[in-house]
mmCIF file of C-alpha atoms and ligand atoms in Angstrom:
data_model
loop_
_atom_site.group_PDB
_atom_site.id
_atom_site.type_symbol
_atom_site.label_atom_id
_atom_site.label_comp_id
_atom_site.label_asym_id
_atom_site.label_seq_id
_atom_site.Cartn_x
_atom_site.Cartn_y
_atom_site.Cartn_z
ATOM 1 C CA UNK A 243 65.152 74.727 185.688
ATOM 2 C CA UNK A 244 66.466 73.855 182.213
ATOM 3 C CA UNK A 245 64.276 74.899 179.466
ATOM 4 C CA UNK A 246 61.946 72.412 177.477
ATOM 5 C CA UNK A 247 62.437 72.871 173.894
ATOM 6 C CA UNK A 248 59.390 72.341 171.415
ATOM 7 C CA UNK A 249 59.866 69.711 168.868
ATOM 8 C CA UNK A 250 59.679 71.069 165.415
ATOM 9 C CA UNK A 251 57.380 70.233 162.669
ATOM 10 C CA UNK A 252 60.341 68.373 160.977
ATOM 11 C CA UNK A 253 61.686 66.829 164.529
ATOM 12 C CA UNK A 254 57.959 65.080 164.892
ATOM 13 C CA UNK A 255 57.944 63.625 161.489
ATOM 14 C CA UNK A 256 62.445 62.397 161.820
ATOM 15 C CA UNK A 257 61.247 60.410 165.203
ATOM 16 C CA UNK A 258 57.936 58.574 163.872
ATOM 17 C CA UNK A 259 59.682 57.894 161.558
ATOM 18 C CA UNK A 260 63.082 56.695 163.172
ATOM 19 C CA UNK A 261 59.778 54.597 165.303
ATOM 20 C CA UNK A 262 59.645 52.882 162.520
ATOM 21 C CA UNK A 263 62.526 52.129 160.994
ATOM 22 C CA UNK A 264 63.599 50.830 165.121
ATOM 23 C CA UNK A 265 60.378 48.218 164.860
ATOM 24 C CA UNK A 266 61.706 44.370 165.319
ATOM 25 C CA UNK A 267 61.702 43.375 161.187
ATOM 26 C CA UNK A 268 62.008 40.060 159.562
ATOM 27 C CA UNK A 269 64.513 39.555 157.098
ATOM 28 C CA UNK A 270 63.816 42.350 155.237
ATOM 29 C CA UNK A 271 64.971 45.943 155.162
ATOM 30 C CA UNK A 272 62.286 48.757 156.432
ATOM 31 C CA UNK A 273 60.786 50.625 153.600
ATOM 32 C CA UNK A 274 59.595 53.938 153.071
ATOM 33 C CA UNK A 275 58.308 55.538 150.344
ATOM 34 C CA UNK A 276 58.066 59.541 150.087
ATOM 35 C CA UNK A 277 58.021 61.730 147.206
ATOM 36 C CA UNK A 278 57.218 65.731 147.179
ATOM 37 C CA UNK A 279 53.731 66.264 145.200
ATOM 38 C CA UNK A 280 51.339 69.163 144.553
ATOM 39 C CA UNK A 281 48.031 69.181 145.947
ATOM 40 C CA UNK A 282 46.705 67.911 143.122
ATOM 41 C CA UNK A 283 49.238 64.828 143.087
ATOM 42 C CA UNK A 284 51.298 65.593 140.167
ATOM 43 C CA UNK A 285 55.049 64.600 141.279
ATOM 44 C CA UNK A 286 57.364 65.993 137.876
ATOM 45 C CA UNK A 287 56.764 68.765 134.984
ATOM 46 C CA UNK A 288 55.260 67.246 131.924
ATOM 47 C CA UNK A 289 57.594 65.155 129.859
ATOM 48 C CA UNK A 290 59.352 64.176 133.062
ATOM 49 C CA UNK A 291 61.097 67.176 133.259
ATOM 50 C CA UNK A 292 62.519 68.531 136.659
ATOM 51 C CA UNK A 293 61.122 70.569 138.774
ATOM 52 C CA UNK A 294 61.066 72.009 141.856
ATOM 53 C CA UNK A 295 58.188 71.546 144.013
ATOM 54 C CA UNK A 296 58.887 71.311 148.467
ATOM 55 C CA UNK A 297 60.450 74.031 149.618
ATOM 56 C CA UNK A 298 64.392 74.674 151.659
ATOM 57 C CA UNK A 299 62.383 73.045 154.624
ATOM 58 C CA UNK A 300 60.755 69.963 153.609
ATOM 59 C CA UNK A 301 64.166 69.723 151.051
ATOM 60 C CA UNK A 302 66.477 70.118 154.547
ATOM 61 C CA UNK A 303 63.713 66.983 155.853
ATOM 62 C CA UNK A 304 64.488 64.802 152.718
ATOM 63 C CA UNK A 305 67.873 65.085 153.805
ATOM 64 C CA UNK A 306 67.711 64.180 157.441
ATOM 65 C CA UNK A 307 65.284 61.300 156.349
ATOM 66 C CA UNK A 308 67.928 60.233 154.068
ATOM 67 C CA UNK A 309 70.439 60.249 156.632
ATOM 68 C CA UNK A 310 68.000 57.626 158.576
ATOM 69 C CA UNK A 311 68.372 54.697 156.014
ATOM 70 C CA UNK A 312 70.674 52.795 154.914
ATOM 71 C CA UNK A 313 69.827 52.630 151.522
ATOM 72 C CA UNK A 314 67.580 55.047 149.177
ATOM 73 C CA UNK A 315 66.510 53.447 145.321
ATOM 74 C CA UNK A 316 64.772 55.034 142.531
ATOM 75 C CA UNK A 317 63.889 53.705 139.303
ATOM 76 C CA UNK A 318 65.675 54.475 136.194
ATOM 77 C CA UNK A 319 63.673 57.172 134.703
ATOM 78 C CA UNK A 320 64.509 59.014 137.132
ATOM 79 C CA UNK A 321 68.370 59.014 137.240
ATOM 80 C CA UNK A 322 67.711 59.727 133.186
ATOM 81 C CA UNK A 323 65.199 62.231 133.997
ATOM 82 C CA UNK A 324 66.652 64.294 136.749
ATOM 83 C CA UNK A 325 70.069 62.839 136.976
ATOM 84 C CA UNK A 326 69.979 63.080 141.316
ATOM 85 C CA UNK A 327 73.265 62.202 143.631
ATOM 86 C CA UNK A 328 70.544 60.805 145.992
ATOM 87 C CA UNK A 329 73.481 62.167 148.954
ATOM 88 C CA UNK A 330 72.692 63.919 152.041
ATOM 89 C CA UNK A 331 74.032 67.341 151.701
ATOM 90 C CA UNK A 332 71.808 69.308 153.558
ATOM 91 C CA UNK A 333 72.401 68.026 157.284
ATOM 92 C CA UNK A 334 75.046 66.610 158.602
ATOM 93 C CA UNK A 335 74.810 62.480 158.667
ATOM 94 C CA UNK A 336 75.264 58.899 157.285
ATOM 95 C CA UNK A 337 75.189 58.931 153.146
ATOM 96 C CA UNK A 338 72.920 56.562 152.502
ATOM 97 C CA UNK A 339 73.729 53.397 149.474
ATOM 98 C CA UNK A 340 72.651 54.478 146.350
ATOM 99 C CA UNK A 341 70.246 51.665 144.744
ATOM 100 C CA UNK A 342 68.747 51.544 141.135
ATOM 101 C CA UNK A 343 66.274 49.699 139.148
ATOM 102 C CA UNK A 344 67.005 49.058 135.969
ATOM 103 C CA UNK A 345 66.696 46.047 133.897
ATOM 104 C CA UNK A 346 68.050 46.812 131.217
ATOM 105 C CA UNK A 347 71.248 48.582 131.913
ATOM 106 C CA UNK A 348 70.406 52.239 130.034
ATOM 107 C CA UNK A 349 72.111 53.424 133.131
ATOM 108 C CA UNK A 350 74.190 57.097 131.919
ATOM 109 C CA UNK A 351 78.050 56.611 132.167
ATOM 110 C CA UNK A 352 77.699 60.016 132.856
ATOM 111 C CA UNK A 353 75.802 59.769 135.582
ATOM 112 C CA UNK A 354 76.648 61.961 138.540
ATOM 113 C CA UNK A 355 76.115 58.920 140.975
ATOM 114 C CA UNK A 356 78.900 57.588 139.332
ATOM 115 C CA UNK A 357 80.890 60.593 139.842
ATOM 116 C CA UNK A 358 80.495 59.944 143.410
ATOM 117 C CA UNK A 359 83.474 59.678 145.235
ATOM 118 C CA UNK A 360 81.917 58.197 148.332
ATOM 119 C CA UNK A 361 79.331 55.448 147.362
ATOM 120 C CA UNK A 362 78.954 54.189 143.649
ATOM 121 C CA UNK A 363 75.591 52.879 142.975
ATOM 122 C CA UNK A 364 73.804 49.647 143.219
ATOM 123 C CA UNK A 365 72.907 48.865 140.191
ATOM 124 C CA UNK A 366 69.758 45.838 140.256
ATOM 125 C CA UNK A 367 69.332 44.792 136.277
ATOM 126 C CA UNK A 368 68.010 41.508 134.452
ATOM 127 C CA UNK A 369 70.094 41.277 130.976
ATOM 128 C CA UNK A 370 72.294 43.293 129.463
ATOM 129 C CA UNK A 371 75.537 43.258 127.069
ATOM 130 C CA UNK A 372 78.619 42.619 128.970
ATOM 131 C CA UNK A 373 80.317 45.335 127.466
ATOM 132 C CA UNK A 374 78.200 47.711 128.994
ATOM 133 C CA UNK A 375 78.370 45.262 132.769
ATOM 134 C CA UNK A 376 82.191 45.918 132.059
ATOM 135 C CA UNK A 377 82.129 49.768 131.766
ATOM 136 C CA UNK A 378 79.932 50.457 134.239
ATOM 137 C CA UNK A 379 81.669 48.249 136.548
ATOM 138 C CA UNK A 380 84.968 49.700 135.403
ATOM 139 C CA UNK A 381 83.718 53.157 137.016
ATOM 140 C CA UNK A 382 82.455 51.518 140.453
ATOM 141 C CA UNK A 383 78.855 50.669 140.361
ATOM 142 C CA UNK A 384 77.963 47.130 141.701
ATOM 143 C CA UNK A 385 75.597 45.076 139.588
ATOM 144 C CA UNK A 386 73.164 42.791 140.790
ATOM 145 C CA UNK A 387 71.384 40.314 138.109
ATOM 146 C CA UNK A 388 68.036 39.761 139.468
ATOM 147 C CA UNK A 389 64.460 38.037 137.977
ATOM 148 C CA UNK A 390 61.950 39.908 136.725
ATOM 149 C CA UNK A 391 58.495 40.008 137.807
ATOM 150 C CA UNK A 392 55.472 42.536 136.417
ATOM 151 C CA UNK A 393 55.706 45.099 136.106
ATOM 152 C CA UNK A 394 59.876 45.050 135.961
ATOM 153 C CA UNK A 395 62.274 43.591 138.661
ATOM 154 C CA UNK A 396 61.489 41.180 141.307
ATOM 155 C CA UNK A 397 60.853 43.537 144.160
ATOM 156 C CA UNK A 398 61.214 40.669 146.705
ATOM 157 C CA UNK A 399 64.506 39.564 145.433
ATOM 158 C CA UNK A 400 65.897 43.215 145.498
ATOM 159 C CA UNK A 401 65.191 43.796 149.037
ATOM 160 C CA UNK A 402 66.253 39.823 149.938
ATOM 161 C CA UNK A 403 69.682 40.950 148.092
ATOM 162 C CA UNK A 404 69.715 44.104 149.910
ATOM 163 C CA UNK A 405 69.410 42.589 153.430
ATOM 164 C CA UNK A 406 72.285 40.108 152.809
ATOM 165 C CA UNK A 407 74.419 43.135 152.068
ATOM 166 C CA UNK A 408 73.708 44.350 155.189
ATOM 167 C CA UNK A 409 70.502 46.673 154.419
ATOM 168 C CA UNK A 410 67.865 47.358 156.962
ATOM 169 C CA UNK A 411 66.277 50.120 156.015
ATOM 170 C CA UNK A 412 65.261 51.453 152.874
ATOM 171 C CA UNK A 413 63.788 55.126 151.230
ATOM 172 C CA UNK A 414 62.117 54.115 147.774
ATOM 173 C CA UNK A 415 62.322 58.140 146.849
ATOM 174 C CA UNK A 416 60.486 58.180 143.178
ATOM 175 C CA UNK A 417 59.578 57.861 140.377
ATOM 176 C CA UNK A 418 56.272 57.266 140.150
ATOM 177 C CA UNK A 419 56.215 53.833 138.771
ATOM 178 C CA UNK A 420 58.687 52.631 141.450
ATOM 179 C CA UNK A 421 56.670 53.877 144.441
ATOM 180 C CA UNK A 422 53.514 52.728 142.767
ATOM 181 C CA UNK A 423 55.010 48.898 142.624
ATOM 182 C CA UNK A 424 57.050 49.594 145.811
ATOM 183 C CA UNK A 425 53.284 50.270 147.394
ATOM 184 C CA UNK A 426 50.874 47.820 145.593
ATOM 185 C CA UNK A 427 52.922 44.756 146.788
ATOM 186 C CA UNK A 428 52.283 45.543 150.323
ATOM 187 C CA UNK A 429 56.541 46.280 150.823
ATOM 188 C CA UNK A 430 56.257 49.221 151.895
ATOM 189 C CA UNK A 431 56.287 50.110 156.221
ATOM 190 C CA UNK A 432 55.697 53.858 156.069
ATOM 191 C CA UNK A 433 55.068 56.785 153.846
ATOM 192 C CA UNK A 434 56.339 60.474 153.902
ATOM 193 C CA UNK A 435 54.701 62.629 151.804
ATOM 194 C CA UNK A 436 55.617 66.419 151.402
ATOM 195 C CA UNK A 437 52.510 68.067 149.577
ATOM 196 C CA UNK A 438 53.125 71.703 147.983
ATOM 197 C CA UNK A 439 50.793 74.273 147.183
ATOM 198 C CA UNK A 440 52.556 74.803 143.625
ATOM 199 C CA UNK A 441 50.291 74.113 140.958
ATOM 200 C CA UNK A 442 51.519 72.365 137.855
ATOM 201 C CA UNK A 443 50.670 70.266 135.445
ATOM 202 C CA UNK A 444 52.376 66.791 134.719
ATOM 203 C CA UNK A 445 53.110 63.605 135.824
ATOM 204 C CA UNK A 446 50.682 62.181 137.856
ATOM 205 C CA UNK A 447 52.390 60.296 141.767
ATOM 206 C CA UNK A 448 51.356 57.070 143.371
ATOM 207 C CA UNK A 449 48.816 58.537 144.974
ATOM 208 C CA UNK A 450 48.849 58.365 148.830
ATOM 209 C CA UNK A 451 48.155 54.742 150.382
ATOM 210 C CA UNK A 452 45.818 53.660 152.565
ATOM 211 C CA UNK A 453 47.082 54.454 156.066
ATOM 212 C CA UNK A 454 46.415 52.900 159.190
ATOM 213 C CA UNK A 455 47.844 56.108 161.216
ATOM 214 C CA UNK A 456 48.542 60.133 160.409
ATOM 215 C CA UNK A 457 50.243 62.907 161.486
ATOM 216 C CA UNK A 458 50.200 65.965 159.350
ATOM 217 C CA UNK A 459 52.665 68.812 160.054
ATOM 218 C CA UNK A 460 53.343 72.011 158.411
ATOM 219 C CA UNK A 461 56.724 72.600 156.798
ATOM 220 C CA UNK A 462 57.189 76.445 155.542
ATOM 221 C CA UNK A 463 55.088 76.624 152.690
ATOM 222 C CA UNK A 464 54.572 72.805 152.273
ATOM 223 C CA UNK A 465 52.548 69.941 154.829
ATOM 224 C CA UNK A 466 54.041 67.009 155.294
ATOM 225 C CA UNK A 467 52.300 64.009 156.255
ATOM 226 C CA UNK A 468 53.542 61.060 157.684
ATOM 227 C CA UNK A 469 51.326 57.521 157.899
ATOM 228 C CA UNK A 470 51.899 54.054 158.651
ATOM 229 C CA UNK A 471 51.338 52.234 155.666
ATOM 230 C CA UNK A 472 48.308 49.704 156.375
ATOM 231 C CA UNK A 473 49.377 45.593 155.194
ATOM 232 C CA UNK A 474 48.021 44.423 152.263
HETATM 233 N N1 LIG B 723 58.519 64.669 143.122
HETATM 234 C C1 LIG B 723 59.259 63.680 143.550
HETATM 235 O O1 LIG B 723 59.362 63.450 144.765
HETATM 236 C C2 LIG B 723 59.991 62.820 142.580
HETATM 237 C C3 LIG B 723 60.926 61.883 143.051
HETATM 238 C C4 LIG B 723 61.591 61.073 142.129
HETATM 239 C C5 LIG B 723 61.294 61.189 140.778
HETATM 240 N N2 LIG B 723 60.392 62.103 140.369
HETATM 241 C C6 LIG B 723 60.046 62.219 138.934
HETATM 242 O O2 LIG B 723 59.526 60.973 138.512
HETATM 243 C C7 LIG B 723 59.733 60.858 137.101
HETATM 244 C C8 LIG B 723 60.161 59.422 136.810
HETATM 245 O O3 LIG B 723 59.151 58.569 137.259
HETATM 246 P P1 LIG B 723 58.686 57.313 136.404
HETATM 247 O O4 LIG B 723 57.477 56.760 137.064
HETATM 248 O O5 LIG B 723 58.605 57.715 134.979
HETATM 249 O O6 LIG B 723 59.930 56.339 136.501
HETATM 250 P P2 LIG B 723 60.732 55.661 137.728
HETATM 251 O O7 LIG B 723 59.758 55.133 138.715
HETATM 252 O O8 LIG B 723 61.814 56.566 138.164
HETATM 253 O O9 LIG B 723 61.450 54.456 136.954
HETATM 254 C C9 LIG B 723 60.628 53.464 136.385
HETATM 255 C C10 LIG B 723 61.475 52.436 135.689
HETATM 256 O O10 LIG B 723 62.180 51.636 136.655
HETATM 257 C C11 LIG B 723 62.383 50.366 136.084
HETATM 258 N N3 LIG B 723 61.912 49.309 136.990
HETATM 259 C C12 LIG B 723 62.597 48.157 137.220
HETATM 260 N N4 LIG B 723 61.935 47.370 138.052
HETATM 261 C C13 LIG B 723 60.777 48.020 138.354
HETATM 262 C C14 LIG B 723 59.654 47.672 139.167
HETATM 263 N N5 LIG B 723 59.591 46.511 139.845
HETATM 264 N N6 LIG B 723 58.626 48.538 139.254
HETATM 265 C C15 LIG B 723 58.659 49.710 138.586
HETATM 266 N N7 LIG B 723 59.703 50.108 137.792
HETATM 267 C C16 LIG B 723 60.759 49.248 137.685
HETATM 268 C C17 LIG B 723 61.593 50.313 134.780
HETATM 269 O O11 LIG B 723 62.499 50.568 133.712
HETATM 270 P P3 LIG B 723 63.254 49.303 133.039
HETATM 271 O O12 LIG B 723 62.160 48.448 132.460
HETATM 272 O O13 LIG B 723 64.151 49.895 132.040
HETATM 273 O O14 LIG B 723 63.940 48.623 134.159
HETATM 274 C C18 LIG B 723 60.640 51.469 134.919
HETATM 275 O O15 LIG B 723 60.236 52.018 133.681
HETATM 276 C C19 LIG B 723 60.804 61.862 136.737
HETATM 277 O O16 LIG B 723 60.201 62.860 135.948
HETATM 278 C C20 LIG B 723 61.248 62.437 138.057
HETATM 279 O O17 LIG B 723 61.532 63.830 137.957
HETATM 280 C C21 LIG B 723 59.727 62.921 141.225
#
């Protein structure tokens, strides 16, 4: 008799999600939003700086969830803050496109996801000088001039850009200011949130979103819960 094999923790959370993600959409791409907090909500060391805070297993989860989307976007205080590749590394699977907010093109030409030799990033900006345009350019990343709207970019317009490159789904992955406009404009499908027990204090998340549904699983040290994100 072959043997049934239990579903993980991690397993449970990869297939509501992949649920998701396999709904019938509109136009535009599937979005969720997940950061790593600690119980108290608090999502980076104070002054922005990095820190650790899910542990190897909900880390090795980021990754597969990663691998799900087609795209993942942050904001830029965080690629100035904690200077991420935003690649799947972890697992094996599907790297992701790199996407970043940032209006005003203070984008690092150091940045590692410009050292990427896979996908350069997607840069979404309003103004800038074209002699910065030209040197990022010059090293690969793609820029998109897009409207603003409070409080920065035209959220609406990124993901209608997004989907005529060929985007479906999305992981909004941080900071705090991105996931807190990503949420409030009723864009986003589905949250993934990994909550530590590490205490620190410092920069204060979104803050989870009403949720029409919940599963919470445990993840090593950290739970993880899942929810669909209720329509605003
Ligand atoms: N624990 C986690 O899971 C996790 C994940 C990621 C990041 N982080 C931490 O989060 C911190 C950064 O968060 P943050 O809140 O300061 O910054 P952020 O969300 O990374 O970036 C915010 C910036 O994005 C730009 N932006 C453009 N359009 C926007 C829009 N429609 N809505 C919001 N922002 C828009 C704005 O800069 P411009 O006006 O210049 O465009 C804005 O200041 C870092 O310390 C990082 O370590 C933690």
């Amino acid at each position: 008799m072959p043997q049934e094999i239990e579903a993980s923790g991690a397993d449970r959370i990869v297939a509501l999600v992949l649920s998701v993600l396999r709904e019938e959409t509109g136009a535009r791409p599937r979005v969720t939003v997940t950061w790593a907090q600690t119980a108290t909500g608090v999502i980076a060391a104070a002054g922005g700086a990095r820190a650790t805070i899910s542990g190897p297993e909900s880390m090795k989860l980021t990754h597969r969830l990663r691998a799900l989307h087609d795209a993942i976007l942050v904001g830029i205080q965080t690629v100035l803050a904690d200077d991420p590749q935003l690649s799947v590394r972890l697992v094996e699977g599907s790297q992701p496109q790199p996407v970043v907010l940032d209006s005003r093109l203070r984008f690092p030409r150091t940045a590692r996801l410009l050292a990427r030799a896979d996908r350069k990033p997607w840069i979404f900006y309003r103004a800038a000088d074209p002699s910065d345009e030209q040197e990022l350019e010059k090293r690969g990343a793609r820029l998109f001039r897009t409207r603003a709207s409070a409080p920065g970019l035209d959220l609406a317009e990124v993901l209608r850009v997004l989907a005529a490159q060929g985007i479906r789904s999305l992981m909004v992955e941080g900071g705090a200011k991105v996931l807190r406009a990503f949420i409030a404009q009723g864009l986003a499908c589905q949250a993934v949130v990994t909550v530590s027990q590490s205490r620190m204090e410092g920069v204060p998340g979104p803050g989870i979103p009403a949720l029409l549904s919940s599963v919470q699983e445990s993840l090593g040290p950290d739970a993880v819960l899942w929810g669909r994100v209720a329509a605003i």
